[in-house]
């Protein structure tokens, strides 16, 4: 039976390459998890997700409890079988989604009562209930139920919220059913206050989890403040534990966080961009709706082997979006997830080779050459990132 663990392979500065061993397979880190909120990565089949090299995906407790229901998923063999993903699945606890409901939710020390954004029906989530739902879904990695206050907020508001989340974390840990190869991550809160982040880490490591997530960032505080918060927080996390930065982010965010020792990421950005005609490339982003692509026979990127790039031109993709054909978002989402996976593989290879600093400089130089008016610079004659 597999024991859940993170095994280090190489380091380059603070950046780490390793292996995450789970009951549902081993994942190379650093890794980006495509977001499959309701049991699907939007606009993609799971075969297409697999083709990008993704090793782990994310699902969401809040959305899956509302439909089709955690018990139904359990009866149908669990989320892995339900969504055709036998590999590892991490489930967000639902805390962020519930907290974002505003007037539809009521918070108390025991949990949250809320009304569904779908039909207005009334529901209750507590640390125990969130943990039980994730167990019913058969999540490989379960997340603690927490509160994520909107920033900016007064330090006393952030402190009160963080301490309640730490009490909830203890209850989540008690409710978690430990099994070989499965894990539960505690979520570090505390806004951008270093002292509160340190207090949160102490509380969570005192409880003891298989991994630790950094929550409450990328919520409007700006990249510089996010990075400084990571610099104060990541070194406090036990070195042998996986480190997960929740809800992040842009390619530049991922690079900066890997530089600071983070191993795992998720974000809706590449899939959302794909549905809105934006394509990520080594030279920035393209808006494929722009008229200049109408007769462009080139692929989105010469370094990408996804279906959008290997079979189709920018002109065809432009036509699909102009014609409101669903294949356009499908192909562009496939491309964006492939780009994110290629970005992570490149960073990992550079860490293993001991060339990460040079690789980071190269990536930033390429991004800086993008002409954000919409005419990206020609691609240099360089080999693709592995």
XYZ file of C-alpha atoms in Angstrom:
386
model
C 0.000 0.000 0.000
C 1.267 3.455 -0.947
C 2.106 5.891 1.796
C 1.297 9.505 1.017
C 4.542 11.462 0.896
C 6.485 14.157 -0.893
C 9.975 13.000 -1.923
C 12.581 15.634 -2.836
C 14.669 15.121 -5.963
C 16.582 18.367 -6.447
C 16.795 21.976 -5.295
C 17.941 25.132 -7.005
C 17.941 28.029 -4.583
C 14.593 27.769 -2.800
C 12.956 26.058 -5.787
C 12.261 22.338 -5.300
C 11.648 19.387 -7.598
C 10.153 16.268 -6.122
C 7.618 13.459 -6.317
C 4.210 13.290 -4.666
C 3.274 9.682 -3.905
C -0.455 9.040 -3.478
C -2.985 6.224 -3.495
C -3.873 7.175 -7.063
C -0.407 7.558 -8.528
C 2.756 9.632 -8.345
C 2.919 13.268 -9.456
C 6.049 15.188 -10.426
C 6.371 18.537 -8.659
C 6.209 21.451 -9.083
C 2.804 20.791 -10.600
C -0.179 22.748 -11.870
C -3.627 21.236 -11.255
C -6.287 21.975 -13.906
C -9.508 23.006 -12.204
C -12.341 20.506 -12.621
C -14.787 22.230 -10.296
C -17.901 20.145 -10.947
C -16.203 16.957 -12.076
C -15.036 18.283 -15.438
C -12.286 20.556 -16.687
C -14.459 22.939 -18.665
C -14.407 22.388 -22.439
C -12.079 19.375 -22.186
C -12.427 15.599 -22.161
C -10.272 13.850 -19.594
C -8.327 12.257 -22.463
C -7.392 15.748 -23.638
C -6.422 16.729 -20.084
C -4.211 13.635 -19.878
C -2.607 14.497 -23.215
C -1.258 17.757 -21.768
C 0.758 15.868 -19.146
C -1.375 16.929 -16.189
C -0.880 14.558 -13.258
C -3.523 15.768 -10.800
C -6.777 17.715 -11.070
C -8.953 19.671 -8.663
C -12.630 19.304 -7.751
C -14.809 21.361 -5.436
C -16.843 20.334 -2.410
C -19.357 23.174 -2.594
C -20.336 22.629 -6.219
C -20.349 18.825 -6.085
C -22.436 18.735 -2.902
C -25.098 20.833 -4.657
C -25.108 18.741 -7.814
C -25.032 15.860 -8.357
C -24.540 15.356 -4.584
C -21.673 13.652 -2.785
C -23.712 10.578 -1.893
C -24.672 10.016 -5.512
C -21.019 10.294 -6.565
C -20.099 7.771 -3.848
C -22.791 5.344 -5.020
C -21.472 5.639 -8.570
C -17.963 4.613 -7.543
C -16.398 7.890 -6.422
C -15.228 10.961 -8.263
C -12.329 9.192 -10.012
C -14.661 6.810 -11.821
C -17.441 9.380 -12.193
C -15.253 11.840 -14.124
C -12.894 9.301 -15.776
C -9.800 10.429 -13.878
C -8.059 7.513 -12.113
C -5.184 9.760 -11.058
C -4.992 11.927 -7.934
C -7.753 14.444 -7.238
C -7.527 17.305 -4.752
C -10.823 18.749 -3.547
C -11.154 22.294 -2.299
C -13.224 22.367 0.894
C -15.881 24.747 -0.399
C -14.893 27.440 2.077
C -13.853 30.008 -0.522
C -17.031 29.528 -2.562
C -19.290 29.782 0.490
C -17.516 32.890 1.758
C -17.956 34.534 -1.649
C -21.741 34.151 -1.489
C -22.058 37.389 0.491
C -25.672 37.900 1.639
C -26.530 34.282 0.752
C -24.494 32.954 3.697
C -24.433 33.349 7.470
C -21.246 32.582 9.382
C -21.104 31.375 12.977
C -18.388 29.724 15.123
C -19.642 26.246 14.211
C -19.828 26.659 10.431
C -21.757 28.370 7.654
C -25.412 28.310 6.640
C -25.987 29.355 3.064
C -28.413 29.337 0.187
C -27.512 27.661 -3.082
C -26.629 30.025 -5.901
C -28.441 27.559 -8.181
C -31.925 27.285 -6.681
C -31.848 29.122 -3.349
C -32.122 25.922 -1.304
C -30.703 26.086 2.222
C -27.555 24.161 3.192
C -25.123 23.870 6.067
C -21.362 23.343 5.914
C -19.240 22.685 8.975
C -15.664 21.421 9.217
C -16.995 17.928 9.806
C -19.512 18.058 6.975
C -16.941 19.359 4.484
C -14.533 16.591 5.472
C -17.253 13.939 5.192
C -18.248 15.142 1.707
C -14.653 14.974 0.504
C -14.419 11.445 1.910
C -17.591 10.443 0.043
C -16.119 11.861 -3.162
C -12.972 9.748 -2.512
C -10.682 12.770 -2.800
C -7.016 11.804 -2.762
C -6.186 15.086 -1.040
C -8.825 16.754 1.134
C -8.615 20.373 2.220
C -9.600 21.818 5.585
C -12.719 23.949 5.740
C -11.663 27.526 6.391
C -12.728 31.132 6.106
C -10.975 33.353 3.596
C -11.689 37.018 4.379
C -11.570 39.510 1.538
C -8.529 41.786 1.460
C -7.812 44.475 2.401
C -9.084 43.997 5.951
C -8.052 45.269 9.370
C -5.453 43.092 11.162
C -7.898 42.334 13.970
C -10.464 41.075 11.444
C -7.858 38.885 9.761
C -6.648 37.579 13.137
C -10.149 36.640 14.283
C -10.856 34.865 11.008
C -7.530 33.017 11.018
C -7.987 31.763 14.577
C -11.456 30.472 13.798
C -10.026 28.681 10.761
C -7.405 27.078 13.012
C -10.131 25.810 15.346
C -11.958 24.462 12.328
C -8.747 22.805 11.116
C -8.527 20.827 14.341
C -12.101 19.642 13.862
C -11.380 18.727 10.227
C -8.412 16.642 11.328
C -10.507 14.776 13.882
C -13.129 14.030 11.220
C -10.623 12.940 8.563
C -10.486 9.184 7.929
C -6.825 8.327 7.491
C -6.066 5.788 4.750
C -2.817 4.760 3.030
C -1.988 7.134 0.200
C -4.595 9.735 1.150
C -3.926 13.135 2.677
C -5.458 16.161 4.288
C -3.886 19.603 3.964
C -4.145 22.378 6.512
C -4.647 25.866 5.081
C -2.425 28.683 6.325
C -4.319 31.961 6.705
C -3.409 35.378 8.098
C -3.726 37.760 5.171
C -0.502 39.609 4.434
C 0.439 39.902 8.125
C 3.680 37.916 8.726
C 2.995 37.451 12.447
C -0.467 36.032 11.780
C 0.862 33.735 9.061
C 3.501 32.451 11.494
C 0.848 31.870 14.150
C -1.251 29.951 11.638
C 1.684 27.728 10.637
C 2.402 26.950 14.292
C -1.213 25.986 14.894
C -1.422 23.723 11.860
C 1.924 21.995 12.365
C 0.889 21.446 15.970
C -2.174 19.571 14.728
C -0.153 17.763 12.050
C -1.174 17.373 8.388
C 0.255 15.537 5.397
C 0.614 18.816 3.510
C 0.134 22.546 3.917
C -1.612 25.060 1.689
C -1.222 28.810 1.609
C -4.669 30.341 1.265
C -5.997 33.861 1.196
C -3.637 35.212 -1.475
C -4.206 36.349 -5.060
C -7.340 38.093 -3.799
C -6.381 41.599 -4.831
C -3.277 42.275 -2.740
C -0.927 42.546 -5.725
C 1.958 40.354 -6.805
C 4.681 42.083 -4.758
C 2.736 41.674 -1.531
C 1.860 38.090 -2.412
C 5.533 37.280 -2.979
C 6.659 38.974 0.238
C 4.011 37.008 2.138
C 5.314 33.792 0.590
C 8.871 34.722 1.564
C 7.763 35.104 5.173
C 5.565 31.995 5.213
C 7.052 29.212 3.085
C 10.260 28.772 5.136
C 8.108 28.059 8.209
C 6.398 25.064 6.566
C 8.026 21.699 7.370
C 10.610 20.996 4.682
C 9.417 17.449 4.020
C 5.803 18.459 3.364
C 4.238 19.474 0.045
C 3.447 23.191 -0.226
C 0.376 24.298 -2.141
C -0.447 27.891 -3.140
C -4.184 28.039 -3.701
C -5.799 29.796 -6.659
C -2.605 31.027 -8.358
C -2.211 32.193 -11.072
C -0.501 33.820 -14.080
C 2.638 32.241 -15.564
C 4.735 34.932 -13.852
C 2.975 34.198 -10.534
C 3.819 30.502 -10.878
C 7.462 31.222 -11.643
C 7.833 33.566 -8.675
C 6.147 31.126 -6.310
C 8.291 28.192 -7.477
C 11.337 30.404 -6.873
C 10.109 30.754 -3.293
C 9.668 27.021 -2.697
C 6.040 26.253 -3.619
C 5.236 22.828 -5.115
C 1.555 22.827 -6.127
C -0.821 25.245 -7.842
C -4.327 25.530 -9.230
C -6.153 28.324 -11.035
C -9.125 28.789 -13.367
C -7.117 31.289 -15.407
C -6.009 29.049 -18.321
C -9.443 27.468 -18.798
C -11.327 30.762 -18.412
C -8.941 32.420 -20.861
C -9.510 29.642 -23.360
C -13.258 30.227 -23.275
C -12.754 33.951 -23.882
C -10.399 33.623 -26.885
C -7.157 34.341 -25.018
C -4.174 32.077 -25.673
C -1.017 31.877 -23.557
C 2.287 31.692 -25.418
C 5.991 32.025 -24.664
C 5.617 35.634 -25.809
C 2.597 36.646 -23.750
C -1.107 36.326 -24.536
C -2.994 36.533 -27.815
C -6.601 37.564 -28.316
C -7.527 35.208 -31.097
C -10.645 37.249 -31.891
C -8.484 40.115 -33.184
C -8.910 40.744 -36.902
C -5.190 40.396 -37.564
C -5.524 36.616 -37.076
C -8.186 36.219 -39.786
C -5.683 35.187 -42.485
C -2.800 34.000 -40.281
C -1.747 30.486 -41.251
C 0.633 30.064 -38.306
C -0.157 27.986 -35.232
C -0.647 29.761 -31.906
C 2.826 28.614 -30.871
C 5.503 26.751 -32.852
C 6.620 25.108 -29.609
C 3.277 23.490 -28.725
C 2.078 20.058 -29.827
C -1.516 20.378 -28.598
C -4.309 19.712 -31.093
C -4.947 23.437 -31.597
C -1.335 24.049 -32.619
C -0.500 20.791 -34.410
C -3.635 20.676 -36.600
C -5.014 24.202 -36.871
C -4.065 27.743 -37.775
C -4.733 30.977 -35.944
C -7.068 31.828 -38.838
C -9.200 28.742 -38.189
C -9.368 29.426 -34.462
C -10.275 33.055 -35.210
C -13.076 31.814 -37.474
C -14.420 29.463 -34.785
C -14.695 32.236 -32.215
C -16.210 34.687 -34.702
C -18.766 32.036 -35.646
C -19.460 31.231 -31.971
C -18.583 27.586 -32.532
C -17.978 25.600 -29.349
C -14.864 23.972 -30.834
C -13.009 27.293 -30.486
C -13.119 27.394 -26.676
C -12.372 23.666 -26.570
C -9.214 23.938 -28.658
C -7.969 27.101 -26.956
C -8.543 25.653 -23.483
C -6.585 22.564 -24.534
C -3.761 24.818 -25.713
C -3.691 26.867 -22.500
C -3.598 23.826 -20.228
C -0.840 22.373 -22.424
C 1.110 25.626 -22.085
C 0.797 25.624 -18.299
C 1.944 22.006 -18.107
C 4.880 22.713 -20.415
C 5.798 25.716 -18.268
C 5.844 23.541 -15.145
C 7.863 20.785 -16.840
C 10.404 23.340 -17.987
C 10.804 24.757 -14.501
C 11.120 21.276 -13.022
C 13.772 20.249 -15.557
C 15.762 23.408 -14.810
C 15.648 22.719 -11.068
C 16.923 19.188 -11.638
C 19.655 20.465 -13.975
C 20.696 23.195 -11.549
C 19.922 25.917 -14.102
C 16.732 27.298 -12.618
C 17.980 30.861 -12.116
C 19.029 31.110 -15.765
C 15.764 29.507 -16.874
C 13.750 32.033 -14.845
C 15.702 34.898 -16.400
C 15.038 33.493 -19.874
C 11.292 33.119 -19.243
C 10.982 36.678 -17.979
C 12.984 38.040 -20.894
C 10.671 36.294 -23.344
C 7.530 37.554 -21.585
C 8.978 41.081 -21.488
C 9.364 41.047 -25.279
C 5.629 40.678 -25.748
C 3.934 43.668 -27.329
C 0.818 43.964 -25.212
C -0.922 45.998 -27.906
C -1.659 42.663 -29.521
C 1.200 42.097 -31.968
C 3.521 39.719 -30.209
C 7.152 39.698 -31.260
C 8.170 36.893 -33.658
C 9.205 33.737 -31.907
C 12.973 33.286 -31.734
C 14.584 30.298 -33.357
C 15.013 28.409 -30.083
C 14.165 24.828 -29.195
C 10.897 24.328 -27.320
C 10.821 23.953 -23.554
C 10.667 20.218 -22.801
